PDB file of N, CA and C in Angstrom:
ATOM      1  N   MET G   1      37.446 -24.071  43.962  1.00 63.00           N
ATOM      2  CA  MET G   1      37.262 -23.365  42.718  1.00 63.00           C
ATOM      3  C   MET G   1      36.353 -24.154  41.775  1.00 63.00           C
ATOM      4  N   LEU G   2      36.518 -25.470  41.731  1.00 64.00           N
ATOM      5  CA  LEU G   2      35.686 -26.284  40.864  1.00 64.00           C
ATOM      6  C   LEU G   2      34.232 -26.236  41.300  1.00 64.00           C
ATOM      7  N   ASP G   3      34.008 -26.147  42.581  1.00 76.00           N
ATOM      8  CA  ASP G   3      32.651 -26.071  43.093  1.00 76.00           C
ATOM      9  C   ASP G   3      31.969 -24.778  42.620  1.00 76.00           C
ATOM     10  N   CYS G   4      32.721 -23.697  42.572  1.00 79.00           N
ATOM     11  CA  CYS G   4      32.177 -22.402  42.119  1.00 79.00           C
ATOM     12  C   CYS G   4      31.809 -22.477  40.626  1.00 79.00           C
ATOM     13  N   ILE G   5      32.678 -23.071  39.824  1.00 80.00           N
ATOM     14  CA  ILE G   5      32.417 -23.207  38.390  1.00 80.00           C
ATOM     15  C   ILE G   5      31.207 -24.106  38.178  1.00 80.00           C
ATOM     16  N   ASP G   6      31.134 -25.151  38.995  1.00 80.00           N
ATOM     17  CA  ASP G   6      30.008 -26.081  38.894  1.00 80.00           C
ATOM     18  C   ASP G   6      28.688 -25.369  39.202  1.00 80.00           C
ATOM     19  N   ARG G   7      28.686 -24.510  40.207  1.00 80.00           N
ATOM     20  CA  ARG G   7      27.454 -23.782  40.558  1.00 80.00           C
ATOM     21  C   ARG G   7      27.059 -22.779  39.470  1.00 80.00           C
ATOM     22  N   ILE G   8      28.024 -22.248  38.746  1.00 81.00           N
ATOM     23  CA  ILE G   8      27.717 -21.282  37.689  1.00 81.00           C
ATOM     24  C   ILE G   8      27.152 -21.980  36.455  1.00 81.00           C
ATOM     25  N   PHE G   9      27.776 -23.064  36.027  1.00 80.00           N
ATOM     26  CA  PHE G   9      27.410 -23.687  34.750  1.00 80.00           C
ATOM     27  C   PHE G   9      26.269 -24.692  34.849  1.00 80.00           C
ATOM     28  N   GLU G  10      25.981 -25.208  36.026  1.00 81.00           N
ATOM     29  CA  GLU G  10      24.902 -26.196  36.136  1.00 81.00           C
ATOM     30  C   GLU G  10      23.547 -25.629  35.717  1.00 81.00           C
ATOM     31  N   PRO G  11      23.128 -24.439  36.161  1.00 79.00           N
ATOM     32  CA  PRO G  11      21.830 -23.908  35.688  1.00 79.00           C
ATOM     33  C   PRO G  11      21.824 -23.629  34.172  1.00 79.00           C
ATOM     34  N   LEU G  12      22.963 -23.187  33.657  1.00 78.00           N
ATOM     35  CA  LEU G  12      23.019 -22.929  32.210  1.00 78.00           C
ATOM     36  C   LEU G  12      22.894 -24.222  31.416  1.00 78.00           C
ATOM     37  N   LEU G  13      23.546 -25.264  31.865  1.00 76.00           N
ATOM     38  CA  LEU G  13      23.464 -26.540  31.167  1.00 76.00           C
ATOM     39  C   LEU G  13      22.065 -27.133  31.258  1.00 76.00           C
ATOM     40  N   ARG G  14      21.373 -26.903  32.355  1.00 74.00           N
ATOM     41  CA  ARG G  14      19.996 -27.404  32.473  1.00 74.00           C
ATOM     42  C   ARG G  14      19.070 -26.716  31.468  1.00 74.00           C
ATOM     43  N   LEU G  15      19.339 -25.454  31.177  1.00 75.00           N
ATOM     44  CA  LEU G  15      18.529 -24.750  30.194  1.00 75.00           C
ATOM     45  C   LEU G  15      18.806 -25.255  28.771  1.00 75.00           C
ATOM     46  N   LEU G  16      20.047 -25.603  28.497  1.00 76.00           N
ATOM     47  CA  LEU G  16      20.429 -25.987  27.146  1.00 76.00           C
ATOM     48  C   LEU G  16      20.252 -27.474  26.857  1.00 76.00           C
ATOM     49  N   ALA G  17      20.420 -28.337  27.848  1.00 71.00           N
ATOM     50  CA  ALA G  17      20.355 -29.777  27.644  1.00 71.00           C
ATOM     51  C   ALA G  17      18.898 -30.212  27.555  1.00 71.00           C
ATOM     52  N   PRO G  18      18.614 -31.289  26.827  1.00 65.00           N
ATOM     53  CA  PRO G  18      17.235 -31.791  26.764  1.00 65.00           C
ATOM     54  C   PRO G  18      16.776 -32.295  28.123  1.00 65.00           C
ATOM     55  N   ALA G  19      15.490 -32.248  28.329  1.00 65.00           N
ATOM     56  CA  ALA G  19      14.926 -32.640  29.619  1.00 65.00           C
ATOM     57  C   ALA G  19      15.038 -34.154  29.800  1.00 65.00           C
ATOM     58  N   PRO G  20      15.341 -34.618  31.006  1.00 66.00           N
ATOM     59  CA  PRO G  20      15.371 -36.048  31.258  1.00 66.00           C
ATOM     60  C   PRO G  20      13.954 -36.571  31.473  1.00 66.00           C
ATOM     61  N   GLY G  21      13.741 -37.850  31.265  1.00 67.00           N
ATOM     62  CA  GLY G  21      12.455 -38.447  31.586  1.00 67.00           C
ATOM     63  C   GLY G  21      11.679 -38.878  30.370  1.00 67.00           C
ATOM     64  N   PRO G  22      10.377 -39.136  30.554  1.00 67.00           N
ATOM     65  CA  PRO G  22       9.581 -39.713  29.487  1.00 67.00           C
ATOM     66  C   PRO G  22       9.285 -38.728  28.351  1.00 67.00           C
ATOM     67  N   HIS G  23       9.447 -37.442  28.560  1.00 64.00           N
ATOM     68  CA  HIS G  23       9.167 -36.457  27.511  1.00 64.00           C
ATOM     69  C   HIS G  23      10.341 -36.256  26.574  1.00 64.00           C
ATOM     70  N   ARG G  24      11.417 -36.943  26.848  1.00 62.00           N
ATOM     71  CA  ARG G  24      12.605 -36.818  26.010  1.00 62.00           C
ATOM     72  C   ARG G  24      12.342 -37.486  24.664  1.00 62.00           C
ATOM     73  N   PRO G  25      12.746 -36.863  23.550  1.00 59.00           N
ATOM     74  CA  PRO G  25      12.467 -37.463  22.235  1.00 59.00           C
ATOM     75  C   PRO G  25      13.262 -38.750  22.044  1.00 59.00           C
ATOM     76  N   THR G  26      12.634 -39.710  21.374  1.00 60.00           N
ATOM     77  CA  THR G  26      13.300 -40.981  21.092  1.00 60.00           C
ATOM     78  C   THR G  26      13.987 -40.900  19.741  1.00 60.00           C
ATOM     79  N   GLY G  27      14.656 -41.971  19.354  1.00 58.00           N
ATOM     80  CA  GLY G  27      15.365 -42.003  18.086  1.00 58.00           C
ATOM     81  C   GLY G  27      14.418 -41.877  16.907  1.00 58.00           C
ATOM     82  N   ALA G  28      13.189 -42.434  17.031  1.00 56.00           N
ATOM     83  CA  ALA G  28      12.223 -42.365  15.937  1.00 56.00           C
ATOM     84  C   ALA G  28      11.735 -40.936  15.727  1.00 56.00           C
ATOM     85  N   ASP G  29      11.641 -40.171  16.813  1.00 57.00           N
ATOM     86  CA  ASP G  29      11.191 -38.788  16.694  1.00 57.00           C
ATOM     87  C   ASP G  29      12.246 -37.905  16.025  1.00 57.00           C
ATOM     88  N   LEU G  30      13.506 -38.319  16.138  1.00 61.00           N
ATOM     89  CA  LEU G  30      14.580 -37.509  15.582  1.00 61.00           C
ATOM     90  C   LEU G  30      14.881 -37.857  14.125  1.00 61.00           C
ATOM     91  N   ALA G  31      14.235 -38.880  13.573  1.00 64.00           N
ATOM     92  CA  ALA G  31      14.487 -39.286  12.193  1.00 64.00           C
ATOM     93  C   ALA G  31      13.963 -38.218  11.241  1.00 64.00           C
ATOM     94  N   PRO G  32      14.622 -38.031  10.098  1.00 68.00           N
ATOM     95  CA  PRO G  32      14.138 -37.023   9.141  1.00 68.00           C
ATOM     96  C   PRO G  32      12.815 -37.472   8.542  1.00 68.00           C
ATOM     97  N   PRO G  33      11.982 -36.539   8.113  1.00 68.00           N
ATOM     98  CA  PRO G  33      10.698 -36.909   7.523  1.00 68.00           C
ATOM     99  C   PRO G  33      10.913 -37.673   6.220  1.00 68.00           C
ATOM    100  N   PRO G  34       9.979 -38.544   5.858  1.00 72.00           N
ATOM    101  CA  PRO G  34      10.156 -39.309   4.623  1.00 72.00           C
ATOM    102  C   PRO G  34      10.126 -38.385   3.407  1.00 72.00           C
ATOM    103  N   LEU G  35      10.875 -38.789   2.376  1.00 76.00           N
ATOM    104  CA  LEU G  35      10.945 -37.982   1.154  1.00 76.00           C
ATOM    105  C   LEU G  35       9.661 -38.137   0.357  1.00 76.00           C
ATOM    106  N   ARG G  36       9.171 -37.028  -0.181  1.00 77.00           N
ATOM    107  CA  ARG G  36       7.985 -37.053  -1.026  1.00 77.00           C
ATOM    108  C   ARG G  36       8.409 -36.948  -2.481  1.00 77.00           C
ATOM    109  N   ALA G  37       7.557 -37.416  -3.332  1.00 75.00           N
ATOM    110  CA  ALA G  37       7.829 -37.296  -4.756  1.00 75.00           C
ATOM    111  C   ALA G  37       7.763 -35.829  -5.150  1.00 75.00           C
ATOM    112  N   PRO G  38       8.618 -35.392  -6.060  1.00 74.00           N
ATOM    113  CA  PRO G  38       8.569 -33.977  -6.460  1.00 74.00           C
ATOM    114  C   PRO G  38       7.244 -33.653  -7.138  1.00 74.00           C
ATOM    115  N   ALA G  39       6.776 -32.469  -6.889  1.00 76.00           N
ATOM    116  CA  ALA G  39       5.508 -32.031  -7.482  1.00 76.00           C
ATOM    117  C   ALA G  39       5.684 -31.828  -8.983  1.00 76.00           C
ATOM    118  N   ALA G  40       4.580 -31.961  -9.690  1.00 76.00           N
ATOM    119  CA  ALA G  40       4.611 -31.760 -11.140  1.00 76.00           C
ATOM    120  C   ALA G  40       4.947 -30.302 -11.424  1.00 76.00           C
ATOM    121  N   PRO G  41       5.735 -30.041 -12.451  1.00 76.00           N
ATOM    122  CA  PRO G  41       6.091 -28.646 -12.741  1.00 76.00           C
ATOM    123  C   PRO G  41       4.865 -27.850 -13.166  1.00 76.00           C
ATOM    124  N   ARG G  42       4.837 -26.602 -12.752  1.00 73.00           N
ATOM    125  CA  ARG G  42       3.725 -25.719 -13.108  1.00 73.00           C
ATOM    126  C   ARG G  42       3.869 -25.270 -14.550  1.00 73.00           C
ATOM    127  N   PRO G  43       2.756 -25.112 -15.247  1.00 71.00           N
ATOM    128  CA  PRO G  43       2.862 -24.622 -16.628  1.00 71.00           C
ATOM    129  C   PRO G  43       3.287 -23.153 -16.627  1.00 71.00           C
ATOM    130  N   ARG G  44       4.162 -22.814 -17.525  1.00 70.00           N
ATOM    131  CA  ARG G  44       4.633 -21.437 -17.627  1.00 70.00           C
ATOM    132  C   ARG G  44       3.619 -20.616 -18.422  1.00 70.00           C
ATOM    133  N   HIS G  45       3.558 -19.348 -18.119  1.00 63.00           N
ATOM    134  CA  HIS G  45       2.656 -18.458 -18.851  1.00 63.00           C
ATOM    135  C   HIS G  45       3.173 -18.282 -20.274  1.00 63.00           C
ATOM    136  N   THR G  46       2.261 -18.285 -21.200  1.00 67.00           N
ATOM    137  CA  THR G  46       2.651 -18.094 -22.590  1.00 67.00           C
ATOM    138  C   THR G  46       2.580 -16.625 -22.989  1.00 67.00           C
ATOM    139  N   TYR G  47       2.167 -15.764 -22.080  1.00 67.00           N
ATOM    140  CA  TYR G  47       2.083 -14.342 -22.382  1.00 67.00           C
ATOM    141  C   TYR G  47       2.771 -13.578 -21.262  1.00 67.00           C
ATOM    142  N   THR G  48       3.130 -12.375 -21.555  1.00 70.00           N
ATOM    143  CA  THR G  48       3.745 -11.528 -20.543  1.00 70.00           C
ATOM    144  C   THR G  48       2.753 -10.441 -20.151  1.00 70.00           C
ATOM    145  N   LEU G  49       2.825 -10.051 -18.903  1.00 68.00           N
ATOM    146  CA  LEU G  49       1.945  -8.991 -18.424  1.00 68.00           C
ATOM    147  C   LEU G  49       2.554  -7.642 -18.760  1.00 68.00           C
ATOM    148  N   ARG G  50       1.741  -6.767 -19.293  1.00 71.00           N
ATOM    149  CA  ARG G  50       2.170  -5.413 -19.581  1.00 71.00           C
ATOM    150  C   ARG G  50       1.583  -4.487 -18.522  1.00 71.00           C
ATOM    151  N   GLY G  51       2.204  -3.366 -18.317  1.00 67.00           N
ATOM    152  CA  GLY G  51       1.720  -2.417 -17.330  1.00 67.00           C
ATOM    153  C   GLY G  51       0.365  -1.844 -17.692  1.00 67.00           C
ATOM    154  N   GLU G  52       0.064  -1.760 -18.982  1.00 70.00           N
ATOM    155  CA  GLU G  52      -1.211  -1.201 -19.414  1.00 70.00           C
ATOM    156  C   GLU G  52      -2.364  -2.158 -19.142  1.00 70.00           C
ATOM    157  N   ASP G  53      -2.053  -3.451 -18.993  1.00 69.00           N
ATOM    158  CA  ASP G  53      -3.109  -4.446 -18.804  1.00 69.00           C
ATOM    159  C   ASP G  53      -3.577  -4.556 -17.363  1.00 69.00           C
ATOM    160  N   THR G  54      -2.834  -4.024 -16.436  1.00 68.00           N
ATOM    161  CA  THR G  54      -3.196  -4.170 -15.032  1.00 68.00           C
ATOM    162  C   THR G  54      -3.988  -2.960 -14.559  1.00 68.00           C
ATOM    163  N   ALA G  55      -4.790  -3.190 -13.538  1.00 68.00           N
ATOM    164  CA  ALA G  55      -5.622  -2.117 -12.992  1.00 68.00           C
ATOM    165  C   ALA G  55      -4.916  -1.397 -11.840  1.00 68.00           C
ATOM    166  N   LEU G  56      -3.689  -1.762 -11.544  1.00 68.00           N
ATOM    167  CA  LEU G  56      -2.972  -1.131 -10.441  1.00 68.00           C
ATOM    168  C   LEU G  56      -2.374   0.187 -10.913  1.00 68.00           C
ATOM    169  N   VAL G  57      -3.007   1.269 -10.543  1.00 68.00           N
ATOM    170  CA  VAL G  57      -2.550   2.603 -10.927  1.00 68.00           C
ATOM    171  C   VAL G  57      -2.510   3.438  -9.665  1.00 68.00           C
ATOM    172  N   ARG G  58      -1.523   4.264  -9.563  1.00 78.00           N
ATOM    173  CA  ARG G  58      -1.407   5.129  -8.392  1.00 78.00           C
ATOM    174  C   ARG G  58      -2.596   6.090  -8.348  1.00 78.00           C
ATOM    175  N   PRO G  59      -3.237   6.247  -7.182  1.00 81.00           N
ATOM    176  CA  PRO G  59      -4.431   7.089  -7.122  1.00 81.00           C
ATOM    177  C   PRO G  59      -4.156   8.556  -7.431  1.00 81.00           C
ATOM    178  N   TYR G  60      -2.962   9.056  -7.122  1.00 82.00           N
ATOM    179  CA  TYR G  60      -2.700  10.460  -7.405  1.00 82.00           C
ATOM    180  C   TYR G  60      -2.591  10.714  -8.908  1.00 82.00           C
ATOM    181  N   LEU G  61      -2.200   9.695  -9.675  1.00 81.00           N
ATOM    182  CA  LEU G  61      -2.184   9.881 -11.131  1.00 81.00           C
ATOM    183  C   LEU G  61      -3.598   9.986 -11.680  1.00 81.00           C
ATOM    184  N   LEU G  62      -4.497   9.151 -11.163  1.00 85.00           N
ATOM    185  CA  LEU G  62      -5.891   9.238 -11.602  1.00 85.00           C
ATOM    186  C   LEU G  62      -6.506  10.571 -11.213  1.00 85.00           C
ATOM    187  N   ALA G  63      -6.211  11.051 -10.021  1.00 89.00           N
ATOM    188  CA  ALA G  63      -6.767  12.327  -9.571  1.00 89.00           C
ATOM    189  C   ALA G  63      -6.261  13.468 -10.454  1.00 89.00           C
ATOM    190  N   PHE G  64      -4.989  13.437 -10.836  1.00 90.00           N
ATOM    191  CA  PHE G  64      -4.437  14.487 -11.684  1.00 90.00           C
ATOM    192  C   PHE G  64      -5.107  14.474 -13.056  1.00 90.00           C
ATOM    193  N   GLU G  65      -5.270  13.283 -13.635  1.00 90.00           N
ATOM    194  CA  GLU G  65      -5.919  13.197 -14.947  1.00 90.00           C
ATOM    195  C   GLU G  65      -7.363  13.685 -14.888  1.00 90.00           C
ATOM    196  N   ARG G  66      -8.076  13.312 -13.820  1.00 92.00           N
ATOM    197  CA  ARG G  66      -9.467  13.770 -13.674  1.00 92.00           C
ATOM    198  C   ARG G  66      -9.534  15.285 -13.554  1.00 92.00           C
ATOM    199  N   SER G  67      -8.629  15.865 -12.771  1.00 93.00           N
ATOM    200  CA  SER G  67      -8.665  17.322 -12.592  1.00 93.00           C
ATOM    201  C   SER G  67      -8.334  18.032 -13.907  1.00 93.00           C
ATOM    202  N   GLU G  68      -7.414  17.473 -14.704  1.00 94.00           N
ATOM    203  CA  GLU G  68      -7.101  18.067 -15.998  1.00 94.00           C
ATOM    204  C   GLU G  68      -8.303  17.994 -16.940  1.00 94.00           C
ATOM    205  N   GLU G  69      -8.978  16.857 -16.958  1.00 93.00           N
ATOM    206  CA  GLU G  69     -10.164  16.722 -17.806  1.00 93.00           C
ATOM    207  C   GLU G  69     -11.250  17.698 -17.378  1.00 93.00           C
ATOM    208  N   MET G  70     -11.446  17.854 -16.059  1.00 95.00           N
ATOM    209  CA  MET G  70     -12.463  18.791 -15.570  1.00 95.00           C
ATOM    210  C   MET G  70     -12.093  20.235 -15.930  1.00 95.00           C
ATOM    211  N   ARG G  71     -10.799  20.569 -15.858  1.00 94.00           N
ATOM    212  CA  ARG G  71     -10.359  21.924 -16.195  1.00 94.00           C
ATOM    213  C   ARG G  71     -10.618  22.217 -17.673  1.00 94.00           C
ATOM    214  N   GLN G  72     -10.311  21.250 -18.536  1.00 92.00           N
ATOM    215  CA  GLN G  72     -10.547  21.441 -19.962  1.00 92.00           C
ATOM    216  C   GLN G  72     -12.037  21.553 -20.270  1.00 92.00           C
ATOM    217  N   GLN G  73     -12.856  20.758 -19.583  1.00 93.00           N
ATOM    218  CA  GLN G  73     -14.309  20.840 -19.781  1.00 93.00           C
ATOM    219  C   GLN G  73     -14.838  22.208 -19.361  1.00 93.00           C
ATOM    220  N   ARG G  74     -14.343  22.745 -18.225  1.00 93.00           N
ATOM    221  CA  ARG G  74     -14.770  24.073 -17.777  1.00 93.00           C
ATOM    222  C   ARG G  74     -14.382  25.134 -18.790  1.00 93.00           C
ATOM    223  N   ALA G  75     -13.170  25.005 -19.366  1.00 89.00           N
ATOM    224  CA  ALA G  75     -12.724  25.988 -20.361  1.00 89.00           C
ATOM    225  C   ALA G  75     -13.615  25.934 -21.605  1.00 89.00           C
ATOM    226  N   ARG G  76     -13.994  24.737 -22.041  1.00 87.00           N
ATOM    227  CA  ARG G  76     -14.875  24.631 -23.208  1.00 87.00           C
ATOM    228  C   ARG G  76     -16.246  25.228 -22.910  1.00 87.00           C
ATOM    229  N   ARG G  77     -16.779  24.934 -21.730  1.00 91.00           N
ATOM    230  CA  ARG G  77     -18.099  25.490 -21.366  1.00 91.00           C
ATOM    231  C   ARG G  77     -18.041  27.010 -21.261  1.00 91.00           C
ATOM    232  N   ARG G  78     -16.950  27.540 -20.681  1.00 89.00           N
ATOM    233  CA  ARG G  78     -16.812  28.991 -20.551  1.00 89.00           C
ATOM    234  C   ARG G  78     -16.736  29.638 -21.931  1.00 89.00           C
ATOM    235  N   ALA G  79     -15.980  29.031 -22.863  1.00 86.00           N
ATOM    236  CA  ALA G  79     -15.871  29.572 -24.223  1.00 86.00           C
ATOM    237  C   ALA G  79     -17.223  29.548 -24.918  1.00 86.00           C
ATOM    238  N   LEU G  80     -18.003  28.492 -24.729  1.00 86.00           N
ATOM    239  CA  LEU G  80     -19.323  28.401 -25.343  1.00 86.00           C
ATOM    240  C   LEU G  80     -20.261  29.466 -24.762  1.00 86.00           C
ATOM    241  N   TRP G  81     -20.227  29.654 -23.452  1.00 89.00           N
ATOM    242  CA  TRP G  81     -21.094  30.649 -22.817  1.00 89.00           C
ATOM    243  C   TRP G  81     -20.742  32.060 -23.310  1.00 89.00           C
ATOM    244  N   LEU G  82     -19.428  32.339 -23.405  1.00 87.00           N
ATOM    245  CA  LEU G  82     -19.011  33.655 -23.885  1.00 87.00           C
ATOM    246  C   LEU G  82     -19.371  33.849 -25.356  1.00 87.00           C
ATOM    247  N   ALA G  83     -19.292  32.785 -26.157  1.00 84.00           N
ATOM    248  CA  ALA G  83     -19.650  32.891 -27.577  1.00 84.00           C
ATOM    249  C   ALA G  83     -21.133  33.193 -27.728  1.00 84.00           C
ATOM    250  N   VAL G  84     -21.967  32.636 -26.883  1.00 88.00           N
ATOM    251  CA  VAL G  84     -23.400  32.915 -26.930  1.00 88.00           C
ATOM    252  C   VAL G  84     -23.654  34.384 -26.655  1.00 88.00           C
ATOM    253  N   HIS G  85     -22.812  34.999 -25.817  1.00 88.00           N
ATOM    254  CA  HIS G  85     -22.983  36.407 -25.468  1.00 88.00           C
ATOM    255  C   HIS G  85     -22.150  37.344 -26.349  1.00 88.00           C
ATOM    256  N   GLY G  86     -21.582  36.816 -27.442  1.00 85.00           N
ATOM    257  CA  GLY G  86     -20.906  37.662 -28.416  1.00 85.00           C
ATOM    258  C   GLY G  86     -19.435  37.907 -28.158  1.00 85.00           C
ATOM    259  N   VAL G  87     -18.814  37.166 -27.285  1.00 83.00           N
ATOM    260  CA  VAL G  87     -17.382  37.348 -27.000  1.00 83.00           C
ATOM    261  C   VAL G  87     -16.623  36.188 -27.618  1.00 83.00           C
ATOM    262  N   ASP G  88     -15.604  36.502 -28.447  1.00 78.00           N
ATOM    263  CA  ASP G  88     -14.811  35.453 -29.091  1.00 78.00           C
ATOM    264  C   ASP G  88     -13.564  35.204 -28.258  1.00 78.00           C
ATOM    265  N   VAL G  89     -13.419  33.990 -27.748  1.00 76.00           N
ATOM    266  CA  VAL G  89     -12.236  33.625 -26.963  1.00 76.00           C
ATOM    267  C   VAL G  89     -11.506  32.481 -27.654  1.00 76.00           C
ATOM    268  N   GLY G  90     -11.328  32.623 -28.970  1.00 72.00           N
ATOM    269  CA  GLY G  90     -10.673  31.583 -29.756  1.00 72.00           C
ATOM    270  C   GLY G  90      -9.221  31.393 -29.339  1.00 72.00           C
ATOM    271  N   PRO G  91      -8.524  30.554 -30.061  1.00 72.00           N
ATOM    272  CA  PRO G  91      -7.136  30.274 -29.694  1.00 72.00           C
ATOM    273  C   PRO G  91      -6.248  31.496 -29.865  1.00 72.00           C
ATOM    274  N   ARG G  92      -5.305  31.654 -28.993  1.00 73.00           N
ATOM    275  CA  ARG G  92      -4.360  32.773 -29.059  1.00 73.00           C
ATOM    276  C   ARG G  92      -3.219  32.481 -30.033  1.00 73.00           C
ATOM    277  N   VAL G  93      -2.882  31.193 -30.212  1.00 67.00           N
ATOM    278  CA  VAL G  93      -1.784  30.798 -31.095  1.00 67.00           C
ATOM    279  C   VAL G  93      -2.314  29.720 -32.023  1.00 67.00           C
ATOM    280  N   ILE G  94      -2.162  29.945 -33.338  1.00 68.00           N
ATOM    281  CA  ILE G  94      -2.576  28.952 -34.319  1.00 68.00           C
ATOM    282  C   ILE G  94      -1.333  28.621 -35.154  1.00 68.00           C
ATOM    283  N   HIS G  95      -0.966  27.371 -35.197  1.00 73.00           N
ATOM    284  CA  HIS G  95       0.197  26.885 -35.939  1.00 73.00           C
ATOM    285  C   HIS G  95       1.458  27.669 -35.577  1.00 73.00           C
ATOM    286  N   GLY G  96       1.624  28.004 -34.326  1.00 71.00           N
ATOM    287  CA  GLY G  96       2.823  28.699 -33.882  1.00 71.00           C
ATOM    288  C   GLY G  96       2.826  30.190 -34.117  1.00 71.00           C
ATOM    289  N   MET G  97       1.772  30.752 -34.693  1.00 77.00           N
ATOM    290  CA  MET G  97       1.711  32.193 -34.955  1.00 77.00           C
ATOM    291  C   MET G  97       0.705  32.823 -33.997  1.00 77.00           C
ATOM    292  N   ALA G  98       1.059  33.947 -33.413  1.00 77.00           N
ATOM    293  CA  ALA G  98       0.153  34.669 -32.523  1.00 77.00           C
ATOM    294  C   ALA G  98      -0.975  35.287 -33.337  1.00 77.00           C
ATOM    295  N   VAL G  99      -2.194  35.137 -32.841  1.00 75.00           N
ATOM    296  CA  VAL G  99      -3.378  35.646 -33.522  1.00 75.00           C
ATOM    297  C   VAL G  99      -3.954  36.758 -32.657  1.00 75.00           C
ATOM    298  N   PRO G 100      -4.235  37.935 -33.278  1.00 72.00           N
ATOM    299  CA  PRO G 100      -4.841  39.002 -32.460  1.00 72.00           C
ATOM    300  C   PRO G 100      -6.259  38.615 -32.060  1.00 72.00           C
ATOM    301  N   ALA G 101      -6.607  38.982 -30.860  1.00 59.00           N
ATOM    302  CA  ALA G 101      -7.931  38.617 -30.335  1.00 59.00           C
ATOM    303  C   ALA G 101      -8.998  39.539 -30.825  1.00 59.00           C
TER     304      ALA G 101
END
């Protein structure tokens, strides 16, 4: 029975145990690395970053704003073109009151 256990565990122990011979690490190789002096502390920022100061903006927000600006520009141009041809397309509501067209 001991021979059977020996045959099972010997290959496993060879995988886990360090290799014998000249490639085996010595005591000097196992020593911890020497301690270094602590680095100088980094200067802290005297200001805080605000979201408005950064250029990181989601592209879909920019696309939505651009499309809204283009829509408003088209509406202004259309109103100007119609005014040249005698059609008044002024505001429908002024100060909360409906205005007849």
